Coordinates of C-alpha atoms in Angstrom, one line a residue:
M1 CA -103.0 -254.4 12.9
A2 CA -100.3 -257.1 12.6
S3 CA -97.6 -254.5 12.7
S4 CA -99.2 -252.8 15.7
S5 CA -99.6 -256.0 17.7
K6 CA -96.0 -257.0 16.9
S7 CA -94.6 -253.8 18.3
A8 CA -96.7 -254.2 21.4
F9 CA -95.5 -257.7 22.0
I10 CA -92.5 -258.1 24.4
S11 CA -90.8 -261.4 24.5
D12 CA -89.0 -263.0 27.5
D13 CA -85.7 -262.4 25.7
D14 CA -86.5 -258.7 25.4
I15 CA -87.3 -258.5 29.1
A16 CA -84.0 -260.3 30.0
K17 CA -82.0 -257.9 27.8
Y18 CA -83.7 -254.9 29.4
V19 CA -83.0 -256.1 32.9
N20 CA -79.4 -256.8 32.1
S21 CA -79.0 -253.3 30.5
L22 CA -80.7 -251.8 33.6
D23 CA -78.3 -253.7 35.9
F24 CA -75.3 -252.5 33.9
S25 CA -76.5 -248.9 34.0
M26 CA -77.0 -249.1 37.7
M27 CA -73.7 -250.7 38.2
T28 CA -72.0 -248.0 36.1
S29 CA -73.8 -245.3 38.0
Q30 CA -72.8 -246.9 41.3
L31 CA -69.2 -247.3 40.2
L32 CA -69.0 -243.6 39.1
T33 CA -70.5 -242.6 42.5
C34 CA -67.9 -244.7 44.3
V35 CA -65.1 -243.2 42.2
A36 CA -66.3 -239.6 42.9
I37 CA -66.5 -240.4 46.6
S38 CA -63.0 -241.9 46.6
V39 CA -61.5 -238.9 44.7
F40 CA -63.2 -236.6 47.2
C41 CA -61.8 -238.6 50.1
V42 CA -58.3 -238.6 48.6
L43 CA -58.4 -234.9 48.1
K44 CA -59.8 -234.4 51.6
A45 CA -57.1 -236.6 53.1
S46 CA -54.3 -234.9 51.0
S47 CA -55.4 -231.3 52.0
L48 CA -53.5 -230.0 55.0
D49 CA -54.9 -227.8 57.8
T50 CA -51.5 -226.5 58.6
F51 CA -48.2 -226.2 56.8
I52 CA -44.6 -225.2 57.5
A53 CA -43.4 -222.0 55.8
A54 CA -39.9 -220.8 55.3
V55 CA -38.4 -217.5 54.3
Y56 CA -34.7 -216.8 53.7
E57 CA -33.1 -213.4 54.3
H58 CA -30.3 -213.6 51.8
A59 CA -27.0 -211.7 51.9
V60 CA -26.8 -211.2 48.2
I61 CA -23.5 -211.3 46.4
L62 CA -23.4 -208.1 44.2
P63 CA -21.8 -207.6 40.8
N64 CA -19.0 -205.2 40.2
V65 CA -20.3 -201.7 39.9
T66 CA -20.6 -201.0 36.1
L67 CA -23.4 -199.8 33.8
A68 CA -21.8 -201.6 30.9
P69 CA -23.3 -205.0 30.1
V70 CA -21.2 -208.0 31.1
S71 CA -21.1 -211.3 29.2
R72 CA -23.8 -213.8 29.7
E73 CA -21.2 -216.2 31.2
L74 CA -20.2 -213.6 33.8
A75 CA -23.9 -212.9 34.6
L76 CA -24.6 -216.7 35.0
G77 CA -21.5 -217.0 37.2
L78 CA -22.7 -214.4 39.7
M79 CA -26.3 -215.8 39.7
N80 CA -24.9 -219.3 40.3
R81 CA -22.9 -218.1 43.3
N82 CA -26.1 -216.6 44.8
L83 CA -28.0 -219.8 43.9
D84 CA -25.4 -221.8 45.8
L85 CA -26.4 -219.9 48.9
L86 CA -30.1 -220.2 48.2
E87 CA -29.6 -224.0 47.6
E88 CA -28.2 -224.3 51.2
A89 CA -31.3 -222.6 52.6
I90 CA -33.7 -224.5 50.4
T91 CA -32.1 -227.9 51.3
S92 CA -32.1 -227.0 55.0
A93 CA -35.7 -225.8 54.9
A94 CA -36.8 -229.0 53.2
K95 CA -35.0 -231.2 55.7
Q96 CA -36.9 -229.4 58.5
G97 CA -40.2 -230.2 56.8
A98 CA -41.0 -226.9 55.1
H99 CA -43.6 -227.0 52.3
I100 CA -42.7 -223.7 50.7
I101 CA -39.7 -221.3 50.9
V102 CA -39.6 -217.6 49.8
T103 CA -36.4 -215.9 48.7
P104 CA -35.9 -212.2 48.2
E105 CA -36.3 -209.7 45.4
D106 CA -33.0 -209.0 43.6
G107 CA -31.7 -212.1 45.3
L108 CA -29.8 -213.5 42.3
Y109 CA -28.0 -210.4 41.0
G110 CA -28.6 -207.3 43.3
W111 CA -29.4 -203.8 42.0
N112 CA -28.0 -200.7 40.4
F113 CA -28.6 -201.7 36.8
N114 CA -29.8 -199.8 33.7
R115 CA -31.7 -201.5 30.8
E116 CA -28.6 -202.6 29.0
S117 CA -26.6 -203.9 32.0
I118 CA -29.4 -206.0 33.4
Y119 CA -30.0 -207.7 30.1
P120 CA -27.4 -210.6 30.4
Y121 CA -29.2 -211.6 33.6
L122 CA -32.6 -212.1 32.0
E123 CA -34.3 -215.2 30.8
D124 CA -37.5 -215.7 28.8
I125 CA -40.1 -217.0 31.3
P126 CA -43.1 -218.6 29.7
D127 CA -46.7 -218.5 31.0
P128 CA -47.2 -221.2 33.5
Q129 CA -50.1 -222.6 31.5
V130 CA -47.5 -224.3 29.2
N131 CA -47.2 -227.0 31.9
W132 CA -43.4 -227.0 32.1
I133 CA -40.9 -228.6 34.4
P134 CA -37.6 -227.0 33.4
C135 CA -35.6 -229.7 35.3
N136 CA -37.1 -232.4 33.0
H137 CA -37.1 -230.3 29.8
P138 CA -34.5 -227.6 30.2
N139 CA -34.3 -226.5 26.5
R140 CA -38.0 -226.4 25.7
F141 CA -38.1 -222.5 25.9
G142 CA -34.5 -221.7 24.9
H143 CA -31.5 -221.4 27.1
T144 CA -32.9 -221.1 30.7
P145 CA -30.3 -222.4 33.1
V146 CA -31.5 -220.3 36.0
Q147 CA -35.1 -221.6 35.7
E148 CA -33.7 -225.1 35.3
R149 CA -31.7 -224.9 38.5
L150 CA -34.6 -223.5 40.5
S151 CA -36.9 -226.2 39.1
C152 CA -34.4 -228.9 40.1
L153 CA -34.0 -227.5 43.6
A154 CA -37.8 -227.6 44.0
K155 CA -38.1 -231.1 42.6
E156 CA -35.1 -232.7 44.3
N157 CA -36.2 -231.3 47.7
S158 CA -39.9 -231.7 47.2
I159 CA -40.6 -228.1 48.2
Y160 CA -42.3 -225.1 46.6
V161 CA -39.6 -222.6 45.7
V162 CA -40.3 -218.8 45.3
A163 CA -37.7 -216.7 43.6
N164 CA -37.2 -213.3 41.9
I165 CA -35.5 -213.2 38.5
G166 CA -35.7 -211.0 35.4
D167 CA -38.0 -211.8 32.4
K168 CA -37.4 -210.6 28.8
K169 CA -40.1 -210.5 26.1
P170 CA -39.3 -209.4 22.5
C171 CA -41.7 -206.9 20.8
N172 CA -41.7 -204.9 17.5
A173 CA -43.0 -201.8 15.9
S174 CA -46.5 -203.2 15.5
D175 CA -46.8 -202.7 19.3
P176 CA -47.0 -198.9 20.0
Q177 CA -45.7 -199.5 23.5
C178 CA -42.7 -201.5 22.5
P179 CA -39.5 -199.9 23.9
S180 CA -36.9 -198.6 21.5
D181 CA -34.6 -201.6 22.2
G182 CA -37.3 -204.0 21.0
R183 CA -38.0 -205.8 24.2
Y184 CA -39.9 -205.7 27.5
Q185 CA -38.0 -206.4 30.7
Y186 CA -39.8 -207.3 33.8
N187 CA -39.0 -207.6 37.5
T188 CA -40.5 -211.1 37.9
D189 CA -41.4 -213.6 40.7
V190 CA -41.6 -217.3 39.8
V191 CA -42.9 -220.2 41.8
F192 CA -42.0 -223.9 41.2
D193 CA -44.0 -226.6 42.9
S194 CA -42.6 -229.6 44.7
Q195 CA -42.4 -231.5 41.3
G196 CA -40.3 -228.7 39.8
K197 CA -43.2 -227.4 37.7
L198 CA -43.5 -223.7 37.0
V199 CA -46.9 -222.8 38.6
A200 CA -46.8 -219.0 38.9
R201 CA -45.2 -216.0 37.2
Y202 CA -45.8 -212.4 38.3
H203 CA -44.5 -209.2 36.7
K204 CA -44.0 -206.4 39.3
Q205 CA -46.6 -203.7 38.8
N206 CA -45.4 -200.8 41.0
L207 CA -41.8 -200.2 40.2
F208 CA -39.8 -198.2 42.8
L209 CA -37.8 -195.1 42.1
G210 CA -34.7 -196.1 40.2
E211 CA -36.0 -199.4 38.6
D212 CA -35.7 -197.9 35.1
Q213 CA -34.2 -201.2 33.9
F214 CA -37.7 -202.7 34.0
N215 CA -41.0 -202.1 32.4
V216 CA -44.5 -202.1 34.0
P217 CA -46.8 -204.8 32.6
K218 CA -49.5 -203.4 30.3
E219 CA -52.2 -204.7 32.6
P220 CA -51.9 -205.3 36.4
E221 CA -51.4 -209.0 37.0
V222 CA -53.2 -210.8 39.8
V223 CA -51.5 -214.1 40.2
T224 CA -52.7 -217.0 42.4
F225 CA -52.2 -220.7 42.6
D226 CA -53.8 -223.5 44.7
T227 CA -52.0 -226.1 46.8
T228 CA -53.1 -228.8 49.2
F229 CA -52.2 -226.3 52.0
G230 CA -54.2 -223.3 50.8
R231 CA -54.5 -220.6 48.1
F232 CA -51.5 -218.4 47.5
G233 CA -51.1 -215.0 45.9
I234 CA -47.8 -213.2 45.1
F235 CA -46.5 -209.6 44.7
T236 CA -43.3 -207.7 45.1
C237 CA -42.0 -205.1 47.5
F238 CA -43.3 -201.6 46.6
D239 CA -46.6 -203.3 45.4
I240 CA -47.6 -203.6 49.1
L241 CA -48.5 -199.9 49.3
F242 CA -51.0 -200.0 46.5
H243 CA -54.4 -201.5 45.9
D244 CA -53.5 -203.5 42.8
P245 CA -52.5 -206.3 43.0
A246 CA -52.1 -206.5 46.7
V247 CA -55.5 -205.8 48.1
A248 CA -57.3 -207.3 45.1
L249 CA -55.6 -210.7 45.8
V250 CA -57.2 -210.8 49.3
K251 CA -60.5 -209.0 48.7
D252 CA -61.4 -210.4 45.3
F253 CA -59.4 -213.7 44.9
H254 CA -59.6 -214.8 48.6
V255 CA -56.1 -216.0 49.0
D256 CA -55.0 -217.5 52.3
T257 CA -51.3 -216.6 52.1
I258 CA -49.3 -213.9 50.4
L259 CA -45.7 -214.5 49.1
F260 CA -43.6 -211.4 49.3
P261 CA -40.1 -211.2 47.8
T262 CA -38.7 -207.8 48.7
A263 CA -35.5 -205.7 48.7
W264 CA -36.8 -203.3 51.5
M265 CA -34.8 -200.5 53.1
N266 CA -36.1 -199.7 56.6
V267 CA -37.6 -196.3 56.9
L268 CA -38.3 -195.4 60.5
P269 CA -40.5 -194.6 62.3
L270 CA -43.4 -196.2 60.4
L271 CA -42.0 -198.2 57.5
S272 CA -39.5 -200.6 58.8
A273 CA -39.9 -204.0 57.2
I274 CA -41.0 -206.2 60.1
E275 CA -43.2 -203.4 61.5
F276 CA -45.2 -202.7 58.3
H277 CA -45.3 -206.3 56.9
S278 CA -46.7 -207.7 60.1
A279 CA -49.2 -204.9 60.3
W280 CA -50.4 -205.6 56.7
A281 CA -50.9 -209.3 57.5
M282 CA -53.1 -208.3 60.5
G283 CA -55.0 -205.6 58.7
M284 CA -55.7 -207.8 55.7
K285 CA -56.3 -211.0 57.8
V286 CA -53.9 -213.2 55.8
N287 CA -50.7 -215.1 56.2
F288 CA -47.8 -213.1 54.9
L289 CA -44.3 -214.6 54.0
A290 CA -41.8 -211.8 53.6
S291 CA -38.3 -212.5 52.5
N292 CA -35.9 -209.5 52.5
I293 CA -32.4 -208.9 51.2
H294 CA -29.8 -208.7 54.0
H295 CA -27.6 -205.7 53.3
P296 CA -27.1 -203.6 56.5
S297 CA -25.1 -200.9 54.9
K298 CA -28.3 -199.9 53.0
K299 CA -30.5 -200.6 56.0
M300 CA -31.9 -203.7 54.3
T301 CA -33.0 -206.3 56.8
G302 CA -36.2 -207.6 58.2
S303 CA -37.9 -210.8 57.2
G304 CA -40.8 -212.6 58.7
I305 CA -43.6 -215.2 58.8
Y306 CA -46.7 -213.4 59.9
A307 CA -50.2 -214.8 60.7
P308 CA -53.3 -212.5 61.0
D309 CA -53.3 -212.7 64.8
S310 CA -49.5 -212.2 65.4
P311 CA -46.0 -212.7 64.0
R312 CA -44.9 -216.3 64.1
A313 CA -41.2 -215.7 63.3
F314 CA -39.2 -212.6 62.4
H315 CA -35.6 -211.4 61.9
Y316 CA -34.0 -208.0 62.1
D317 CA -30.2 -207.8 62.1
M318 CA -28.1 -204.7 61.5
K319 CA -25.0 -206.1 63.1
T320 CA -23.9 -209.0 61.0
E321 CA -23.5 -209.8 57.3
K322 CA -25.0 -213.2 57.5
G323 CA -28.2 -214.5 55.9
K324 CA -31.0 -216.1 58.0
L325 CA -33.5 -218.9 57.5
L326 CA -36.8 -218.7 59.3
L327 CA -39.4 -221.5 59.6
S328 CA -42.8 -221.6 61.3
G329 CA -46.1 -223.4 61.2
L330 CA -49.2 -221.7 59.8
D331 CA -52.8 -222.4 59.4
S332 CA -53.6 -223.3 55.7
H333 CA -56.9 -221.4 55.9
P334 CA -56.4 -218.8 58.7
K335 CA -59.6 -217.9 60.6
H336 CA -60.7 -214.4 60.0
P337 CA -60.8 -212.4 63.2
V338 CA -63.7 -210.2 64.1
V339 CA -64.7 -207.6 61.5
V340 CA -63.4 -204.2 62.5
N341 CA -65.2 -200.9 62.0
W342 CA -62.1 -198.6 62.2
T343 CA -64.0 -195.4 63.0
S344 CA -66.7 -196.7 65.3
Y345 CA -65.1 -195.9 68.7
A346 CA -63.3 -192.7 67.6
S347 CA -66.3 -191.1 66.0
G348 CA -68.5 -191.9 69.0
I349 CA -66.5 -190.0 71.7
E350 CA -65.8 -186.4 72.5
A351 CA -62.4 -185.1 71.7
F352 CA -60.1 -185.2 74.7
S353 CA -59.5 -181.7 75.9
T354 CA -55.8 -180.8 76.0
R355 CA -54.0 -177.7 77.0
N356 CA -51.0 -178.7 74.9
K357 CA -50.2 -176.5 72.0
E358 CA -50.2 -178.4 68.6
F359 CA -47.0 -178.3 66.6
K360 CA -45.9 -179.6 63.2
G361 CA -43.4 -182.4 62.6
T362 CA -42.2 -184.3 59.5
V363 CA -42.4 -188.1 59.1
F364 CA -40.8 -189.3 55.8
F365 CA -41.4 -185.9 54.1
D366 CA -45.1 -185.7 55.3
E367 CA -46.1 -182.8 57.6
Y368 CA -48.0 -184.2 60.7
T369 CA -49.9 -182.4 63.4
F370 CA -48.6 -183.4 66.8
V371 CA -49.3 -182.9 70.5
E372 CA -46.7 -183.7 73.2
L373 CA -47.5 -186.2 75.9
R374 CA -46.8 -184.3 79.1
G375 CA -47.8 -186.7 81.9
V376 CA -47.1 -190.2 83.0
T377 CA -50.8 -190.9 82.1
G378 CA -53.2 -189.0 80.0
N379 CA -55.9 -188.7 77.3
Y380 CA -55.1 -186.8 74.1
T381 CA -56.8 -185.9 70.8
V382 CA -55.1 -184.5 67.7
C383 CA -56.7 -183.8 64.3
Q384 CA -55.7 -183.1 60.8
K385 CA -58.3 -182.5 58.1
D386 CA -60.9 -185.4 58.4
L387 CA -58.8 -187.5 60.7
C388 CA -59.0 -187.2 64.5
C389 CA -56.7 -189.5 66.6
H390 CA -57.5 -190.4 70.2
L391 CA -55.0 -191.8 72.7
S392 CA -55.3 -193.0 76.2
Y393 CA -52.1 -194.2 77.9
K394 CA -50.2 -194.9 81.1
M395 CA -46.4 -195.0 81.3
S396 CA -44.5 -196.9 84.0
E397 CA -42.7 -193.6 84.6
K398 CA -42.1 -190.3 82.8
R399 CA -38.4 -190.2 81.8
A400 CA -37.0 -186.7 81.7
G401 CA -34.7 -187.4 78.8
E402 CA -37.4 -188.8 76.4
V403 CA -40.3 -187.1 74.7
Y404 CA -43.4 -188.8 73.1
A405 CA -46.0 -187.3 70.9
L406 CA -49.3 -188.2 69.3
G407 CA -49.5 -187.3 65.6
A408 CA -52.1 -187.3 62.8
F409 CA -51.6 -187.1 59.1
D410 CA -54.3 -187.0 56.4
G411 CA -53.0 -186.4 53.0
L412 CA -51.3 -187.4 49.8
H413 CA -47.7 -188.7 50.1
T414 CA -45.8 -187.7 46.9
V415 CA -42.1 -188.6 47.3
E416 CA -41.1 -192.0 46.0
G417 CA -44.7 -192.7 44.9
S418 CA -48.1 -191.1 45.2
Y419 CA -50.5 -192.6 47.7
H420 CA -53.1 -191.2 50.2
L421 CA -52.5 -191.8 53.9
Q422 CA -54.5 -191.5 57.1
I423 CA -52.2 -192.2 60.0
C424 CA -52.6 -192.0 63.8
T425 CA -49.3 -192.5 65.6
L426 CA -47.8 -192.4 69.1
L427 CA -44.1 -192.2 68.7
K428 CA -40.9 -191.4 70.5
C429 CA -39.1 -188.2 69.4
K430 CA -35.4 -188.5 68.5
T431 CA -34.4 -185.9 71.2
T432 CA -36.2 -183.7 73.7
S433 CA -36.5 -181.1 71.0
L434 CA -40.0 -181.2 69.5
H435 CA -38.8 -180.5 66.0
T436 CA -37.2 -184.1 66.0
C437 CA -40.6 -185.8 66.5
G438 CA -41.0 -188.0 63.4
H439 CA -37.3 -188.5 62.8
A440 CA -35.9 -192.0 62.7
V441 CA -35.1 -193.4 66.2
E442 CA -34.2 -197.0 67.1
T443 CA -33.9 -197.1 70.9
A444 CA -36.1 -196.0 73.8
S445 CA -36.2 -196.4 77.6
T446 CA -39.8 -195.5 78.4
R447 CA -42.1 -198.4 79.2
F448 CA -45.9 -198.2 79.0
E449 CA -48.4 -199.9 81.2
M450 CA -51.1 -199.5 78.7
F451 CA -52.2 -197.7 75.5
S452 CA -55.4 -197.4 73.5
L453 CA -55.2 -195.7 70.1
S454 CA -58.1 -195.0 67.6
G455 CA -59.0 -192.7 64.8
T456 CA -61.9 -191.4 62.6
F457 CA -60.6 -193.2 59.5
G458 CA -62.3 -192.8 56.2
T459 CA -61.1 -196.2 55.0
Q460 CA -61.4 -199.9 55.9
Y461 CA -57.8 -200.5 55.1
V462 CA -55.9 -199.8 58.3
F463 CA -52.7 -201.6 59.4
P464 CA -51.9 -201.8 63.2
E465 CA -48.2 -201.4 64.1
V466 CA -46.5 -201.7 67.5
L467 CA -42.7 -201.4 67.4
L468 CA -40.5 -201.7 70.5
S469 CA -37.0 -200.5 71.2
E470 CA -34.2 -202.1 69.2
I471 CA -36.7 -202.7 66.3
Q472 CA -38.6 -205.5 67.9
L473 CA -42.2 -206.6 67.5
A474 CA -44.6 -207.4 70.3
P475 CA -46.4 -210.6 69.4
G476 CA -49.5 -211.3 71.5
E477 CA -49.2 -208.1 73.5
F478 CA -51.9 -206.1 71.7
Q479 CA -55.1 -206.5 69.8
V480 CA -57.6 -204.7 67.6
L481 CA -61.1 -204.4 68.9
S482 CA -64.2 -204.5 66.6
D483 CA -64.7 -200.8 67.3
G484 CA -61.3 -199.9 65.9
R485 CA -59.2 -199.5 69.0
L486 CA -55.6 -200.7 69.0
L487 CA -55.3 -201.8 72.6
S488 CA -52.5 -203.2 74.7
L489 CA -53.3 -206.6 76.3
K490 CA -50.6 -206.3 78.8
P491 CA -47.6 -204.0 79.5
P492 CA -45.3 -204.3 76.4
S493 CA -42.3 -206.4 76.9
G494 CA -40.0 -203.5 75.9
P495 CA -39.8 -199.7 75.7
V496 CA -42.1 -198.4 73.0
L497 CA -40.9 -196.7 69.8
T498 CA -44.2 -196.3 68.1
V499 CA -47.9 -197.4 68.3
T500 CA -49.5 -196.7 64.9
L501 CA -52.7 -197.1 62.9
F502 CA -51.5 -196.8 59.3
G503 CA -54.5 -196.2 57.0
R504 CA -54.5 -196.2 53.2
V505 CA -57.2 -194.4 51.3
Y506 CA -56.7 -196.0 47.9
E507 CA -59.6 -194.2 46.1
K508 CA -57.9 -190.8 46.7
D509 CA -54.5 -191.8 45.2
H510 CA -55.2 -190.2 41.8
K511 CA -57.2 -187.2 43.0
S512 CA -55.1 -184.1 43.2
N513 CA -55.7 -180.4 43.6
A514 CA -53.7 -177.3 43.1
S515 CA -52.0 -177.5 46.5
S516 CA -51.0 -181.2 46.1
D517 CA -49.8 -180.4 42.6
F518 CA -47.6 -177.6 44.0
M519 CA -46.4 -180.0 46.8
A520 CA -45.5 -182.6 44.2
Y521 CA -43.6 -180.0 42.2
T522 CA -41.7 -178.9 45.3
L523 CA -40.9 -182.4 46.3
T524 CA -39.7 -183.2 42.7
I525 CA -37.2 -180.4 43.1
M526 CA -36.2 -181.9 46.4
L527 CA -35.7 -185.3 44.8
I528 CA -32.8 -183.8 42.9
V529 CA -31.0 -183.7 46.2
I530 CA -32.2 -186.9 47.8
T531 CA -32.3 -189.2 44.7
P532 CA -28.9 -190.7 45.3
I533 CA -30.2 -191.9 48.7
L534 CA -33.6 -193.1 47.5
Y535 CA -32.2 -194.8 44.4
S536 CA -30.7 -197.4 46.6
L537 CA -34.0 -198.4 48.2
S538 CA -35.1 -200.6 45.3
W539 CA -38.4 -201.7 47.0

């Protein structure tokens, strides 16, 4: 009983201690709450609704043509000459308030290498999780002077720097995939933040024809990083034509902006750089920063800063040998335009009757079905397999010396890669002869008052292109409606080269049949003839 009554008794001192401890707990809780609110407010205040993006179209200094390895000193000498030019662009961009700058694929050393000759240009690039600022600790991962210089350029200019370099990783016989020379070599993008820290490393997944000096990573890499001005994803050149990692970054990882180093050779009429890259940004509803090599003799030009609604800045120059710096403001988190049902309109109308005879034409080795546009105004339908394309248009006048056609293609493209396309295109033929419809053409004289293009697409991944004479874009002059129509908002500001809905059916890429296998075999034989040309594309 004594023990029980003692435990039940609470003295004044016990009450005071309890109250004091309660006060302390409440104060601690309140303090933590205040700290959390303060942190949230700081983060909120530091996040940016808009940012300034920069891309640099770089006239790369190329090495002497040789397939024999040069010394590491000579390799570094060439890369530093290119870095001198990149430094000018980075410094200029930073002075103009840019938050991030993208430089091109192959921008430090060019192309035309084999596995041995590229080796002196490579560095071991660690995983960004190592938390490394090369500018502060240059020897932490061996001799890495290129990464050190890029890091210092980012740090000294307080700007994110995106560059393309080569990565090397040793391997041994315990790895069944290890190359015979005992190393993996990767075409690699790196990103350094405004403190000079390595925050992203991406190994190119889809190597282009002729990139035998590099290996494909064992698993596709999906690389993102977060900033105060949005979430970013990165991939390289030829990757853009495939689902992984390009589409996955947007669909599954919800990036706001894509960074795109490229060495892109323009392939008209449908795959010129500014034409396709701006269309991809609109189709995928993301910002897209494309930095291309400038090398007109190989038709390499075309860089841009693209928002989902329209291009903000772009550059195309086949006349000079000079590089070009582009800057523009972008929304950090671009608003997603209306959801598009790409087949809604086209599948709900009757095919336009036409007395025109269909004919075949070739666009980048693919056989299209075409109909000629005969009048100054008209409505046309052309079909191939499951795809029917509908066009309504009105020209300012029908010029006697120019022919336009509406084309459809639904099939597997198998030249420099294997990918399934569904394409509806209004395009200018190279001459008045119908067999030139689909050939590359850069100029036109015919102006259109209006156009409306749609198709019965079997995919949600459709990229809307409008390209004008002299390889110019048409910002703010067209839109995509929710029912899938690509529609002019006003008469285009220049003569039309092409109006296109470029569809990708990713799930059909690896499905082949006897006919497509035969076509692939035929085109493989053809590549023996055209490989010297395609080798130089290096996407």
